[in-house]
mmCIF file of C-alpha atoms and ligand atoms in Angstrom:
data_model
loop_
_atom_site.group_PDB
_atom_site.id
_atom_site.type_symbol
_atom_site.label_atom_id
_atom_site.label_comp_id
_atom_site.label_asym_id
_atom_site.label_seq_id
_atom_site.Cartn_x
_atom_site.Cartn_y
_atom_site.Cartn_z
ATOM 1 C CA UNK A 75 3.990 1.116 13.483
ATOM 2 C CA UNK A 76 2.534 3.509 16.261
ATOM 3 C CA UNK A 77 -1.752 3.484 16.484
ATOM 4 C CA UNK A 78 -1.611 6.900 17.014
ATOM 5 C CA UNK A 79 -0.530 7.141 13.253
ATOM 6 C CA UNK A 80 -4.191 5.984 11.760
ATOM 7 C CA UNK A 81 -6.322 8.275 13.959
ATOM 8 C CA UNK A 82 -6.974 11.944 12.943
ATOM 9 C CA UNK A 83 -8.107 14.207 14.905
ATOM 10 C CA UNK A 84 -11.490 14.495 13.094
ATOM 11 C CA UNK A 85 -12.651 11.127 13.052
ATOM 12 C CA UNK A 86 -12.785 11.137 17.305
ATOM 13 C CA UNK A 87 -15.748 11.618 19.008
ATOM 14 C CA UNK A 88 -15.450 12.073 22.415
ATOM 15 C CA UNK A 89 -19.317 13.572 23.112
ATOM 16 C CA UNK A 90 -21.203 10.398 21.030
ATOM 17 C CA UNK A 91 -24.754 10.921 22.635
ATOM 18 C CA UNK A 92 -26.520 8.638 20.193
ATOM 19 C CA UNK A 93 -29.325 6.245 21.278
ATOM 20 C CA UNK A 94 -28.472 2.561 19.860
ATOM 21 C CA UNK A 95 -25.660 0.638 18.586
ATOM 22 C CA UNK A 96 -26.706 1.398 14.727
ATOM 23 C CA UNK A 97 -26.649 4.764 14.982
ATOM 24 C CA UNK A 98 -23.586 5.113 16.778
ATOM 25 C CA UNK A 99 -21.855 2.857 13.962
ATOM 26 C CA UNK A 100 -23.360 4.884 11.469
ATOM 27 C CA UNK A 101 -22.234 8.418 13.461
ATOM 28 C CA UNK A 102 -18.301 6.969 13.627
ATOM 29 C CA UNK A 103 -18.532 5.958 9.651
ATOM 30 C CA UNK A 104 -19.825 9.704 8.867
ATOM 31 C CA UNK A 105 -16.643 10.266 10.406
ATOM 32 C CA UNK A 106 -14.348 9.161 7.319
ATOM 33 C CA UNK A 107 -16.532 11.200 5.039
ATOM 34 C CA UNK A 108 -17.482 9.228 2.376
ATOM 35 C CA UNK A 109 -20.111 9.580 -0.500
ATOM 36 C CA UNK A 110 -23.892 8.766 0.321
ATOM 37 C CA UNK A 111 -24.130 4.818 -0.737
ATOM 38 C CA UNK A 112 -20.247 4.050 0.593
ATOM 39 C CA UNK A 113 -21.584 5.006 4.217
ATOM 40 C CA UNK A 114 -24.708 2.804 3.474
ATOM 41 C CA UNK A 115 -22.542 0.080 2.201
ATOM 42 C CA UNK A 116 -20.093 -0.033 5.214
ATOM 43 C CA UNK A 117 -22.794 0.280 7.635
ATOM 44 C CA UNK A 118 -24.255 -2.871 6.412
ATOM 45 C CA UNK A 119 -21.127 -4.651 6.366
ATOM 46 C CA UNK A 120 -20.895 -3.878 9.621
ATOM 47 C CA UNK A 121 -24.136 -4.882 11.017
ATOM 48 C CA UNK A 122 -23.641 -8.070 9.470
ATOM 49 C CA UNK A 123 -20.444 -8.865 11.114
ATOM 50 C CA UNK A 124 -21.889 -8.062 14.627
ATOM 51 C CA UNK A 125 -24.833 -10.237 13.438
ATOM 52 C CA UNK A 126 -21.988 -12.785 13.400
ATOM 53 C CA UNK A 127 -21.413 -11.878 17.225
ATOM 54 C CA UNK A 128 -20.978 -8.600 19.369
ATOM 55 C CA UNK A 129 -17.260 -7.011 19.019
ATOM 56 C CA UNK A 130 -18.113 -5.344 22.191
ATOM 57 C CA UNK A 131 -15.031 -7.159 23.819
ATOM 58 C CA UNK A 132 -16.350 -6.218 27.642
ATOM 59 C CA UNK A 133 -15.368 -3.654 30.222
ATOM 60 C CA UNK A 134 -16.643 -0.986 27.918
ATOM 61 C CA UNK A 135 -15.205 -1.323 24.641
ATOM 62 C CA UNK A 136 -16.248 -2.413 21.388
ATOM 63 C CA UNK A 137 -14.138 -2.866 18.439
ATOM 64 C CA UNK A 138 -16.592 -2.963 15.088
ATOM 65 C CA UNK A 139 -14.399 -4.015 12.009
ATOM 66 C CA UNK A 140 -14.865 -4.914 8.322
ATOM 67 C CA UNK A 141 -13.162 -5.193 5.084
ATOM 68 C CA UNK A 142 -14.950 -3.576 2.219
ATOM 69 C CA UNK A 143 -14.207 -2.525 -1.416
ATOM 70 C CA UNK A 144 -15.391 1.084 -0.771
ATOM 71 C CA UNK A 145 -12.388 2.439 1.310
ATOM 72 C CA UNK A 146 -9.399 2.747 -0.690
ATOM 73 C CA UNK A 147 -7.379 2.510 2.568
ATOM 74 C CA UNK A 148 -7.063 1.520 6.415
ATOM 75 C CA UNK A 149 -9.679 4.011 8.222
ATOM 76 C CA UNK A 150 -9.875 4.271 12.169
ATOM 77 C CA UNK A 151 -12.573 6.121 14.094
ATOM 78 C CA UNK A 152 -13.242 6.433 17.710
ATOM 79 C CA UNK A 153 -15.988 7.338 19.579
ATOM 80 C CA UNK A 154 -17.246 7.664 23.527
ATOM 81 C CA UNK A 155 -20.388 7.944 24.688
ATOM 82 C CA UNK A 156 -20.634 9.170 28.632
ATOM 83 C CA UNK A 157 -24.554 7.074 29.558
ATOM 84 C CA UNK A 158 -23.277 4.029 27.711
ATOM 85 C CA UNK A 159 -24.477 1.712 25.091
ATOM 86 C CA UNK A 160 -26.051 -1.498 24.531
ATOM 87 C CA UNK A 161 -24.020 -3.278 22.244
ATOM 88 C CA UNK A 162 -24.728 -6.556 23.412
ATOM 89 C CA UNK A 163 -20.978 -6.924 24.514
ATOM 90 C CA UNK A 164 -19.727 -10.382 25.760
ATOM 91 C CA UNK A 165 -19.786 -9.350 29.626
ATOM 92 C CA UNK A 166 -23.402 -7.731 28.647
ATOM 93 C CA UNK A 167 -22.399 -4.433 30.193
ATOM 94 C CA UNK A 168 -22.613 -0.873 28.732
ATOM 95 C CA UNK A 169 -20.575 -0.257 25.855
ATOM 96 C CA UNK A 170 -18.606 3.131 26.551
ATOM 97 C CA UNK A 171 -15.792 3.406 24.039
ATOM 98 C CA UNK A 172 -15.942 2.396 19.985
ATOM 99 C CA UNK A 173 -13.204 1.737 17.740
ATOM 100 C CA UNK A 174 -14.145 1.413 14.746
ATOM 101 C CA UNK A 175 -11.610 0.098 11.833
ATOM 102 C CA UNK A 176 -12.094 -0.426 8.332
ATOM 103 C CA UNK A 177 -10.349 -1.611 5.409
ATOM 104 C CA UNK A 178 -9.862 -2.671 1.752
ATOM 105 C CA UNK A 179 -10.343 -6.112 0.823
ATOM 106 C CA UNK A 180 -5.995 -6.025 -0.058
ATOM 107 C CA UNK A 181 -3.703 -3.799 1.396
ATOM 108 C CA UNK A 182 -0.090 -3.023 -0.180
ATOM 109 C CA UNK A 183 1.184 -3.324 3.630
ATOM 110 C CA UNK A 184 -1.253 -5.139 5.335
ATOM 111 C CA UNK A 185 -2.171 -3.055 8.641
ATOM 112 C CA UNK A 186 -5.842 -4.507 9.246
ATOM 113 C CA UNK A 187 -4.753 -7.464 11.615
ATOM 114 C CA UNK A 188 -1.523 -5.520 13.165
ATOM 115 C CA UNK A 189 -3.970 -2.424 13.770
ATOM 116 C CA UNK A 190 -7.085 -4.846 14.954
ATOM 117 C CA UNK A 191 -4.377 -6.996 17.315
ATOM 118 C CA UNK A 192 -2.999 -3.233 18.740
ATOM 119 C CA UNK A 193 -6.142 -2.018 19.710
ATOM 120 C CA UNK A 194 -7.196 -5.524 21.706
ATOM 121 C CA UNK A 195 -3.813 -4.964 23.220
ATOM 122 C CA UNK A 196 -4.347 -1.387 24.049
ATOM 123 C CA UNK A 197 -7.765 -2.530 25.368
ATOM 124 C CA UNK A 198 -6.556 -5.027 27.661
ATOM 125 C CA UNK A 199 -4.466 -2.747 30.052
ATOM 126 C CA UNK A 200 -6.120 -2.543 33.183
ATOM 127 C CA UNK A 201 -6.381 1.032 33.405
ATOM 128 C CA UNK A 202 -7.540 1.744 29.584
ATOM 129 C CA UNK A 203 -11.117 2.171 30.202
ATOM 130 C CA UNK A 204 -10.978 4.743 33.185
ATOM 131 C CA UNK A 205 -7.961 6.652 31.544
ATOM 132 C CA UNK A 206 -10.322 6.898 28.191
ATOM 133 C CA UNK A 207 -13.107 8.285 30.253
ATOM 134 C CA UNK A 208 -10.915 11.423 31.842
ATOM 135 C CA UNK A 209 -9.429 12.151 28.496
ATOM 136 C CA UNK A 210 -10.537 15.866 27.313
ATOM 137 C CA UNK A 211 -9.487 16.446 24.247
ATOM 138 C CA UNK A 212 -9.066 14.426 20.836
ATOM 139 C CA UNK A 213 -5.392 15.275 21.693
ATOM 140 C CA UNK A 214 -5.529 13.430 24.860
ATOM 141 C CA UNK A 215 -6.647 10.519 23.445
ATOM 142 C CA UNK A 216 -3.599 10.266 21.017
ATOM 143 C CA UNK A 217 -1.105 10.873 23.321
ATOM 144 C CA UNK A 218 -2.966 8.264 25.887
ATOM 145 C CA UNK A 219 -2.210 6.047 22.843
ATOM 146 C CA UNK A 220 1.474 7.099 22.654
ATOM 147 C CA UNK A 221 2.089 6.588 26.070
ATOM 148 C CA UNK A 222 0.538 3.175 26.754
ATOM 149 C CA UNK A 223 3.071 2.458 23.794
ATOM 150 C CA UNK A 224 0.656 0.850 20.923
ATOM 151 C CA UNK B 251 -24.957 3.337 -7.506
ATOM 152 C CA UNK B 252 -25.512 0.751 -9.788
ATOM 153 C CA UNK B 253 -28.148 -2.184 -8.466
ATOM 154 C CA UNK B 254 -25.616 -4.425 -9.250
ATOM 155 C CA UNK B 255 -22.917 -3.576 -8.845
ATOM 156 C CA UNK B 256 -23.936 -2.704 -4.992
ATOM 157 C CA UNK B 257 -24.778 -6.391 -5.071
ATOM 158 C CA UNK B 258 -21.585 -7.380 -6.566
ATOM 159 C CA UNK B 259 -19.341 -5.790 -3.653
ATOM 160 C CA UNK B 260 -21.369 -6.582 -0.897
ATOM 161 C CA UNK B 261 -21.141 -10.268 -1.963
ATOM 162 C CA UNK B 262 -17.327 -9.708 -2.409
ATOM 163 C CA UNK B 263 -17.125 -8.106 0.715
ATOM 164 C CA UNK B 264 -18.912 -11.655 2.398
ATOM 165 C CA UNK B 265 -16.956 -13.685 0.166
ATOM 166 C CA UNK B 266 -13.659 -11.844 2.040
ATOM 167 C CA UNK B 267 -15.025 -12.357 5.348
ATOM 168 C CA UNK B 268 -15.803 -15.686 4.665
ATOM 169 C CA UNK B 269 -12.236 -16.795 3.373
ATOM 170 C CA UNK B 270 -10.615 -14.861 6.393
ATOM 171 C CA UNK B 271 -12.404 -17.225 9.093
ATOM 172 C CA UNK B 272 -11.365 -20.121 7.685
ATOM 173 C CA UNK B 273 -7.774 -19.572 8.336
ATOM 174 C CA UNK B 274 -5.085 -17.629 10.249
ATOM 175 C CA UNK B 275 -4.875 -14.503 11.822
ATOM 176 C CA UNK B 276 -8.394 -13.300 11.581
ATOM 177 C CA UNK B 277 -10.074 -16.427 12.266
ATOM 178 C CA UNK B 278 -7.682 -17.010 15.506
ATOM 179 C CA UNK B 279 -8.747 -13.173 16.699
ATOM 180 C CA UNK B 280 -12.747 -13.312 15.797
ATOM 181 C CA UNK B 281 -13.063 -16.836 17.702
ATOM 182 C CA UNK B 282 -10.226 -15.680 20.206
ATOM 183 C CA UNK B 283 -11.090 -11.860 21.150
ATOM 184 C CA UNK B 284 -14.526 -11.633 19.663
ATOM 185 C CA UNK B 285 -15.318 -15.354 20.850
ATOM 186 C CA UNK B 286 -17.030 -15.838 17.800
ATOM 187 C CA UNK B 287 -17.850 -19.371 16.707
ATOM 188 C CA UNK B 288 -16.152 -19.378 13.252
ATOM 189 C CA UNK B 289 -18.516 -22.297 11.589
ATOM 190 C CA UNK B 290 -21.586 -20.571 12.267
ATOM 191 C CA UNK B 291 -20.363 -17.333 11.368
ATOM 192 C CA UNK B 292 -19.324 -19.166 7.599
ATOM 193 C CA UNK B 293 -22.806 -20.769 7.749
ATOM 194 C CA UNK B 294 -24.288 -17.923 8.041
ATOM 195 C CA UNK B 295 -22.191 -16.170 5.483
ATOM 196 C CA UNK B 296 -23.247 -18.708 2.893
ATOM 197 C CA UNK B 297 -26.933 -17.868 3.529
ATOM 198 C CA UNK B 298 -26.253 -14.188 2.982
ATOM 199 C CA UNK B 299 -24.306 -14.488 -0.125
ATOM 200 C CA UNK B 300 -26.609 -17.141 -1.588
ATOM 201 C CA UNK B 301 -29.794 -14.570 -0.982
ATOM 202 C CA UNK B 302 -27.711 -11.735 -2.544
ATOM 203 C CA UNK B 303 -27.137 -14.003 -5.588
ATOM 204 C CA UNK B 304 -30.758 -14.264 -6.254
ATOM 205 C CA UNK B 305 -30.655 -10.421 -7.465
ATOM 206 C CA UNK B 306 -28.093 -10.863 -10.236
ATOM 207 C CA UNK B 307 -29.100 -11.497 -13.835
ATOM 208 C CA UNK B 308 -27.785 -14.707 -14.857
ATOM 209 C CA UNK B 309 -24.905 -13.642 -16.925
ATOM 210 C CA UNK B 310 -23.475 -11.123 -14.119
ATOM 211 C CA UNK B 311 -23.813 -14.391 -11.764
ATOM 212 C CA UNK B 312 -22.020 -16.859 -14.179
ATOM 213 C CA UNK B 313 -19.183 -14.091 -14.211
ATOM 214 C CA UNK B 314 -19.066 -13.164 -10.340
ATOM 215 C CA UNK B 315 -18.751 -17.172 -9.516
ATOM 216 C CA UNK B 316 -16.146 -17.893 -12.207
ATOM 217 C CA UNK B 317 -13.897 -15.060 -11.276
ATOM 218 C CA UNK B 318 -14.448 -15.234 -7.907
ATOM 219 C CA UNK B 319 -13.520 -18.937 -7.667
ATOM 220 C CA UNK B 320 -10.288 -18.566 -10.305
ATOM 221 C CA UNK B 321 -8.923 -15.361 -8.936
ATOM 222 C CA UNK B 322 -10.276 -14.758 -5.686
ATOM 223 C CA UNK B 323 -11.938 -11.381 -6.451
ATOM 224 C CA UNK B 324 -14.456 -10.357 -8.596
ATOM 225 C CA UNK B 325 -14.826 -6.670 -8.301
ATOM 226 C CA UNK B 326 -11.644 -4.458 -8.658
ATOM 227 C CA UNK B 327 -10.785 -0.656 -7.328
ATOM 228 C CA UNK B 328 -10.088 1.246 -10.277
ATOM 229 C CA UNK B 329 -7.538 4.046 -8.737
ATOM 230 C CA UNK B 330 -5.676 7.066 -10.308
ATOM 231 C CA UNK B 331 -7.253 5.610 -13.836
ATOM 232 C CA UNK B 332 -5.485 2.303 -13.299
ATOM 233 C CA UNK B 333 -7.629 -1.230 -13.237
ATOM 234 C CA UNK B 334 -6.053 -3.183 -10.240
ATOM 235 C CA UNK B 335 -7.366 -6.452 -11.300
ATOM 236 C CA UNK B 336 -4.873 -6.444 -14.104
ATOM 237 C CA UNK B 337 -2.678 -2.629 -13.834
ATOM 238 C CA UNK B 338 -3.812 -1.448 -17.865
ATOM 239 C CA UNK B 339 -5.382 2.039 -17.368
ATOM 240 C CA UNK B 340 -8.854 2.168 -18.789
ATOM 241 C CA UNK B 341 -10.027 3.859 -21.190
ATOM 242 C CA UNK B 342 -10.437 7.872 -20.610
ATOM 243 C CA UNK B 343 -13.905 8.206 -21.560
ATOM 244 C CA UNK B 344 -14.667 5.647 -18.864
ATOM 245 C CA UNK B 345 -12.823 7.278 -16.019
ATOM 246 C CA UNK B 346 -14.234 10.687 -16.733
ATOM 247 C CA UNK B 347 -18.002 10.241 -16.117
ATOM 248 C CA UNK B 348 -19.722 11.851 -13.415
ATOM 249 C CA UNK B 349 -20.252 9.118 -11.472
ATOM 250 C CA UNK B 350 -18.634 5.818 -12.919
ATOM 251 C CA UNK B 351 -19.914 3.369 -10.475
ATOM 252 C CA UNK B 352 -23.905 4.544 -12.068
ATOM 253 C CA UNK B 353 -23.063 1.815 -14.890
ATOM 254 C CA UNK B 354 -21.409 -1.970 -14.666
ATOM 255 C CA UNK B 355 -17.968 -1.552 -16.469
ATOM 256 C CA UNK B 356 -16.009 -4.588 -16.953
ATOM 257 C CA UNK B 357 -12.665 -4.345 -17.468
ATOM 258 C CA UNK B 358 -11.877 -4.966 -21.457
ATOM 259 C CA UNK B 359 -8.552 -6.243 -20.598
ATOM 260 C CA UNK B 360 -8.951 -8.859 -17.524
ATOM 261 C CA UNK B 361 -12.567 -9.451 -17.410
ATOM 262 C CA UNK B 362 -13.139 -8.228 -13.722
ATOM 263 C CA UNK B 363 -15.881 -5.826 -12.817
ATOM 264 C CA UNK B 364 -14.768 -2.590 -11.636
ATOM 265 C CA UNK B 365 -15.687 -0.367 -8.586
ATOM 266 C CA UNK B 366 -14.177 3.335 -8.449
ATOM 267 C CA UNK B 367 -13.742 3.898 -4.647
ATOM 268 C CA UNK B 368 -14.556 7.430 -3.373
HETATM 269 ZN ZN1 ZN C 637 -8.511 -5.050 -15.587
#
């Protein structure tokens, strides 16, 4: 299983320049193009589970994540925004890069955790979060993927 | 949307998150990664889904506890005209409205309540 598999090109945004956490999460679920009430539905699933606690993980990444009945299947967004964002992340610094990751309550092959547990990985190399802010293209940003292996 | 049935899967939806935390692999990477603390999270939880509750008629409540607490999930995809709480295809008529999820169907066959994902 290669993460570069579950990201198209259309659902990265590399030029987010929203204001606040919400409507950043609700920009990156616009992304997946779903009806009207879907979007509302898996924005507030969202919310709640950073209610539960930030999934800004620290040196400028978050990693918002649900389960929910209105995707039929495993959906992967990613956004950057240049200023940074207050996301409330567990080092309290400026949130720069989102991955967002949704999925169905059950999954025939069950690529939620094994997805969630790559991108932590991914996010963990040293070099992740200054490589992510020179990439150019939505391009770039898979094959940064494909080379750091995940 | 129906009311309800916008109720019904957001509850499911806690319900999920709820049973996740209490064991294995997402528990170990929300307290681990996310350093979330896994009993208030479920706490929490609880509250939610016991608000949400409080908007269902009594009959759709009866039927979301007893199915969720016999068979996990209460609210089923319906996909390619196929129930996936119990794999019968439903009925044609059903399948064919405009928008499906505007009414509360129940499945004839298994009793769930069914949600046609976009
Ligand atoms: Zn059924």
């Amino acid at each position: 299983m290669q993460l570069r598999d579950f990201f198209s090109v259309d659902a990265i945004d590399l030029d987010l320049n929203t204001e606040t956490k919400d409507e950043t999460l609700k920009i990156l679920v616009g992304l997946f193009h779903l009806d009207e009430k879907s979007e509302s539905i898996l924005f507030k699933m969202l919310k709640r589970r950073e209610n539960l606690g930030s999934t800004g993980i620290g040196r400028g990444i978050a990693i918002p994540h649900c389960r929910s009945l209105v995707v039929n299947r495993l959906r992967v967004a990613f956004g950057r925004h240049g200023a940074g964002l207050d996301f409330k992340a567990i080092d309290e610094k400026p949130v720069h890069y989102v991955f967002l990751i949704v999925a169905p309550p059950l999954e025939v092959s069950n690529q939620y955790l094994p997805v969630l547990g790559k991108i932590a990985q991914f996010s963990k190399e040293a070099d992740v979060p200054e490589r992510l802010a020179a990439v150019e293209s939505a391009e770039g940003f898979l094959q940064l993927l494909e080379e750091k292996g995940v | 949307m129906h009311e309800q049935l916008e109720t019904l899967l957001e509850m499911q939806d806690l319900h999920m998150q709820r049973r996740a935390l209490e064991e294995g692999g997402v528990r170990e990477l929300e307290t681990g990664l996310f350093e979330m603390s896994a009993e208030e999270a479920i706490d929490a939880l609880d509250a939610k889904i016991s608000e949400l509750e409080l908007r269902l008629g009594k009959s759709i409540q009866e039927r979301f506890r007893s199915l969720i607490g016999t068979r996990q999930r209460a609210v089923v995809p319906v996909l390619a005209g196929v129930c996936y709480g119990c794999f019968v295809a439903v009925p044609t008529s059903w399948a064919a409205e405009a928008d499906p999820n505007e009414k509360l169907n129940v499945c004839q066959s298994c009793g769930h309540f069914q949600y046609y994902p976009t």
